[in-house]
mmCIF file of C-alpha atoms in Angstrom:
data_model
loop_
_atom_site.group_PDB
_atom_site.id
_atom_site.type_symbol
_atom_site.label_atom_id
_atom_site.label_comp_id
_atom_site.label_asym_id
_atom_site.label_seq_id
_atom_site.Cartn_x
_atom_site.Cartn_y
_atom_site.Cartn_z
ATOM 1 C CA MET A 230 -44.842 -39.775 -39.634
ATOM 2 C CA ASN A 231 -44.938 -37.009 -37.031
ATOM 3 C CA ARG A 232 -44.591 -39.525 -34.224
ATOM 4 C CA LEU A 233 -41.498 -41.046 -35.828
ATOM 5 C CA ALA A 234 -39.847 -37.631 -36.223
ATOM 6 C CA PHE A 235 -40.715 -36.800 -32.621
ATOM 7 C CA ALA A 236 -39.240 -40.133 -31.395
ATOM 8 C CA VAL A 237 -36.019 -39.516 -33.335
ATOM 9 C CA LEU A 238 -35.813 -36.012 -31.891
ATOM 10 C CA LEU A 239 -36.251 -37.339 -28.350
ATOM 11 C CA ALA A 240 -33.617 -40.014 -28.933
ATOM 12 C CA ALA A 241 -31.119 -37.451 -30.258
ATOM 13 C CA LEU A 242 -31.749 -34.858 -27.549
ATOM 14 C CA PRO A 243 -29.329 -36.298 -24.930
ATOM 15 C CA ALA A 244 -26.487 -36.055 -27.453
ATOM 16 C CA CYS A 245 -27.074 -32.281 -27.673
ATOM 17 C CA ARG A 246 -26.339 -31.642 -23.993
ATOM 18 C CA LYS A 247 -23.254 -29.675 -23.102
ATOM 19 C CA PRO A 248 -20.570 -31.878 -21.625
ATOM 20 C CA GLY A 249 -19.868 -31.325 -17.947
ATOM 21 C CA PRO A 250 -16.602 -29.890 -16.692
ATOM 22 C CA PRO A 251 -13.605 -32.152 -17.184
ATOM 23 C CA VAL A 252 -12.853 -34.481 -14.313
ATOM 24 C CA PRO A 253 -9.416 -33.748 -12.841
ATOM 25 C CA PRO A 254 -6.982 -36.659 -12.852
ATOM 26 C CA THR A 255 -6.527 -38.592 -9.649
ATOM 27 C CA PRO A 256 -3.218 -38.483 -7.755
ATOM 28 C CA ALA A 257 -2.672 -42.094 -8.895
ATOM 29 C CA ALA A 258 -3.085 -41.065 -12.535
ATOM 30 C CA ILE A 259 -0.762 -38.079 -12.064
ATOM 31 C CA GLY A 260 1.928 -40.241 -10.441
ATOM 32 C CA ALA A 261 1.662 -42.824 -13.212
ATOM 33 C CA GLU A 262 1.956 -40.064 -15.831
ATOM 34 C CA LEU A 263 4.999 -38.537 -14.120
ATOM 35 C CA ALA A 264 6.737 -41.923 -14.110
ATOM 36 C CA THR A 265 6.700 -41.879 -17.927
ATOM 37 C CA TYR A 266 9.139 -38.947 -18.015
ATOM 38 C CA PRO A 267 12.888 -39.606 -17.768
ATOM 39 C CA GLN A 268 13.377 -36.268 -16.001
ATOM 40 C CA LEU A 269 11.563 -33.144 -14.903
ATOM 41 C CA LEU A 270 12.995 -29.637 -15.003
ATOM 42 C CA ALA A 271 12.621 -26.967 -12.320
ATOM 43 C CA PRO A 272 13.442 -23.322 -13.129
ATOM 44 C CA LEU A 273 16.222 -21.859 -10.999
ATOM 45 C CA THR A 274 16.056 -18.345 -9.599
ATOM 46 C CA HIS A 275 18.534 -15.629 -10.493
ATOM 47 C CA GLU A 276 19.947 -15.940 -6.953
ATOM 48 C CA SER A 277 20.666 -19.640 -7.523
ATOM 49 C CA MET A 278 22.589 -18.849 -10.666
ATOM 50 C CA GLU A 279 24.641 -16.176 -8.855
ATOM 51 C CA SER A 280 25.378 -18.649 -6.069
ATOM 52 C CA LEU A 281 26.429 -21.240 -8.664
ATOM 53 C CA VAL A 282 28.854 -18.789 -10.292
ATOM 54 C CA GLU A 283 30.359 -18.031 -6.870
ATOM 55 C CA ALA A 284 30.738 -21.767 -6.173
ATOM 56 C CA VAL A 285 32.435 -22.326 -9.531
ATOM 57 C CA ASN A 286 34.816 -19.442 -8.821
ATOM 58 C CA SER A 287 35.600 -20.850 -5.345
ATOM 59 C CA HIS A 288 35.772 -24.596 -6.032
ATOM 60 C CA GLY A 289 36.362 -24.871 -9.771
ATOM 61 C CA ALA A 290 33.795 -25.996 -12.315
ATOM 62 C CA GLY A 291 34.637 -29.702 -12.008
ATOM 63 C CA SER A 292 34.220 -29.743 -8.224
ATOM 64 C CA VAL A 293 30.856 -28.017 -7.794
ATOM 65 C CA THR A 294 28.004 -30.086 -6.441
ATOM 66 C CA ALA A 295 24.500 -29.121 -5.356
ATOM 67 C CA ALA A 296 25.842 -28.947 -1.782
ATOM 68 C CA ASN A 297 28.201 -26.061 -2.710
ATOM 69 C CA PHE A 298 25.512 -23.476 -3.360
ATOM 70 C CA ARG A 299 21.963 -22.541 -2.439
ATOM 71 C CA GLN A 300 19.308 -23.828 -4.794
ATOM 72 C CA SER A 301 16.020 -21.988 -4.997
ATOM 73 C CA TYR A 302 13.330 -22.408 -7.578
ATOM 74 C CA LEU A 303 11.365 -19.853 -9.525
ATOM 75 C CA HIS A 304 7.692 -19.704 -8.617
ATOM 76 C CA ARG A 305 4.821 -18.528 -10.770
ATOM 77 C CA THR A 306 1.458 -17.215 -9.654
ATOM 78 C CA ALA A 307 -1.978 -18.456 -10.559
ATOM 79 C CA ILE A 308 -5.442 -17.234 -9.608
ATOM 80 C CA ILE A 309 -7.135 -20.054 -7.691
ATOM 81 C CA ASN A 310 -10.623 -19.477 -6.306
ATOM 82 C CA GLY A 311 -10.068 -15.750 -6.805
ATOM 83 C CA VAL A 312 -6.825 -15.707 -4.804
ATOM 84 C CA LYS A 313 -3.360 -15.079 -6.248
ATOM 85 C CA THR A 314 -1.356 -18.175 -5.276
ATOM 86 C CA ALA A 315 2.338 -19.071 -5.662
ATOM 87 C CA VAL A 316 2.876 -22.349 -7.539
ATOM 88 C CA PHE A 317 5.912 -24.616 -7.893
ATOM 89 C CA VAL A 318 6.658 -24.854 -11.609
ATOM 90 C CA GLY A 319 8.110 -27.713 -13.602
ATOM 91 C CA TYR A 320 8.590 -28.783 -17.199
ATOM 92 C CA SER A 321 8.987 -32.187 -18.788
ATOM 93 C CA THR A 322 11.150 -30.754 -21.599
ATOM 94 C CA PRO A 323 13.245 -27.598 -22.057
ATOM 95 C CA TRP A 324 11.113 -26.718 -25.110
ATOM 96 C CA GLN A 325 8.255 -25.710 -22.818
ATOM 97 C CA ALA A 326 10.237 -23.249 -20.688
ATOM 98 C CA LEU A 327 10.899 -19.720 -21.863
ATOM 99 C CA GLU A 328 14.084 -19.238 -23.839
ATOM 100 C CA LYS A 329 17.226 -18.885 -21.694
ATOM 101 C CA THR A 330 15.453 -19.810 -18.442
ATOM 102 C CA PRO A 331 17.957 -21.852 -16.362
ATOM 103 C CA LEU A 332 16.438 -25.250 -15.537
ATOM 104 C CA GLN A 333 17.684 -27.955 -13.201
ATOM 105 C CA PRO A 334 17.074 -31.484 -14.539
ATOM 106 C CA MET A 335 15.853 -33.872 -11.835
ATOM 107 C CA SER A 336 14.522 -37.373 -11.540
ATOM 108 C CA VAL A 337 10.760 -37.494 -10.972
ATOM 109 C CA LEU A 338 11.088 -38.292 -7.270
ATOM 110 C CA GLN A 339 13.839 -35.680 -6.846
ATOM 111 C CA PHE A 340 11.433 -33.095 -8.320
ATOM 112 C CA LEU A 341 8.626 -34.206 -5.992
ATOM 113 C CA HIS A 342 11.013 -33.957 -3.021
ATOM 114 C CA ALA A 343 12.024 -30.421 -4.082
ATOM 115 C CA PHE A 344 8.336 -29.477 -4.014
ATOM 116 C CA ALA A 345 7.871 -31.197 -0.652
ATOM 117 C CA VAL A 346 10.546 -29.016 0.985
ATOM 118 C CA ASP A 347 9.470 -25.775 -0.737
ATOM 119 C CA ALA A 348 7.647 -23.936 2.054
ATOM 120 C CA GLU A 349 6.405 -21.122 -0.212
ATOM 121 C CA THR A 350 4.068 -23.148 -2.435
ATOM 122 C CA GLU A 351 1.116 -25.503 -2.044
ATOM 123 C CA ILE A 352 0.484 -26.386 -5.702
ATOM 124 C CA VAL A 353 2.581 -27.826 -8.544
ATOM 125 C CA MET A 354 2.022 -26.661 -12.109
ATOM 126 C CA LEU A 355 3.856 -29.081 -14.417
ATOM 127 C CA HIS A 356 3.965 -28.347 -18.152
ATOM 128 C CA THR A 357 4.034 -31.459 -20.343
ATOM 129 C CA PRO A 358 3.452 -32.118 -24.047
ATOM 130 C CA LYS A 359 0.025 -33.546 -23.137
ATOM 131 C CA GLY A 360 -1.019 -30.437 -21.191
ATOM 132 C CA THR A 361 -0.481 -28.893 -17.779
ATOM 133 C CA LEU A 362 -0.815 -31.045 -14.668
ATOM 134 C CA TYR A 363 -1.726 -29.531 -11.313
ATOM 135 C CA PHE A 364 -1.619 -31.169 -7.914
ATOM 136 C CA THR A 365 -1.556 -30.006 -4.322
ATOM 137 C CA ARG A 366 0.691 -30.670 -1.358
ATOM 138 C CA GLU A 367 -2.194 -32.668 0.146
ATOM 139 C CA GLN A 368 -2.035 -35.037 -2.846
ATOM 140 C CA LEU A 369 1.770 -35.315 -2.782
ATOM 141 C CA VAL A 370 2.026 -38.544 -0.782
ATOM 142 C CA ASP A 371 -0.364 -40.318 -3.159
ATOM 143 C CA VAL A 372 1.404 -38.891 -6.226
ATOM 144 C CA ILE A 373 4.799 -40.080 -4.907
ATOM 145 C CA GLY A 374 3.413 -43.539 -4.143
ATOM 146 C CA ALA A 375 1.842 -43.883 -7.577
ATOM 147 C CA ALA A 376 5.002 -42.627 -9.302
ATOM 148 C CA ARG A 377 7.117 -45.196 -7.410
ATOM 149 C CA THR A 378 4.654 -47.970 -8.207
ATOM 150 C CA ALA A 379 4.783 -46.998 -11.888
ATOM 151 C CA GLY A 380 8.593 -47.199 -11.892
ATOM 152 C CA ALA A 381 9.803 -43.644 -11.243
ATOM 153 C CA THR A 382 13.385 -43.599 -10.030
ATOM 154 C CA SER A 383 14.478 -42.146 -6.732
ATOM 155 C CA GLY A 384 18.096 -41.518 -7.699
ATOM 156 C CA ASP A 385 19.284 -37.934 -7.650
ATOM 157 C CA GLN A 386 20.662 -36.711 -10.920
ATOM 158 C CA PRO A 387 24.002 -34.922 -10.653
ATOM 159 C CA PHE A 388 23.561 -31.165 -10.597
ATOM 160 C CA THR A 389 23.591 -29.461 -13.961
ATOM 161 C CA PHE A 390 21.423 -26.956 -15.693
ATOM 162 C CA VAL A 391 19.999 -26.460 -19.152
ATOM 163 C CA LEU A 392 18.357 -23.448 -20.730
ATOM 164 C CA GLY A 393 14.734 -23.246 -21.806
ATOM 165 C CA SER A 394 14.107 -23.117 -25.535
ATOM 166 C CA ALA A 395 10.539 -21.836 -26.070
ATOM 167 C CA LYS A 396 10.186 -18.438 -27.692
#
């Protein structure tokens, strides 16, 4: 009887181990996930909104395009390996961004291009209903390739903005 109890205990012991740290998704998995979203939203800075108002006053609301004013995106900071780091932020829905935050809707590849030309950041932090995705500039080429393969569009959406809704 004691041997049987001991054998059962030994058999159950591996199930008691703590799980290891989660494995981060691959760039291919991130790109495939991004392709499932019809748009991504990047928060605009206060300066972008002022520039937009000036463009509307100069050209009229119906004539303003993204070429008429300077677009810059709001960055957040994160502590990575003990270092405060600027990150390029995005949202898959306006319900994840803070209330009244101006957001520019973009196609997935338009968003990835905006990150590619942003010289101030090396990491994307993208808030989605499934959780927050992170990827680096080094992974960008693979993420873009996977997103294209999974059907992400490359067309630019016309410039507009929406406001965040999270409280």
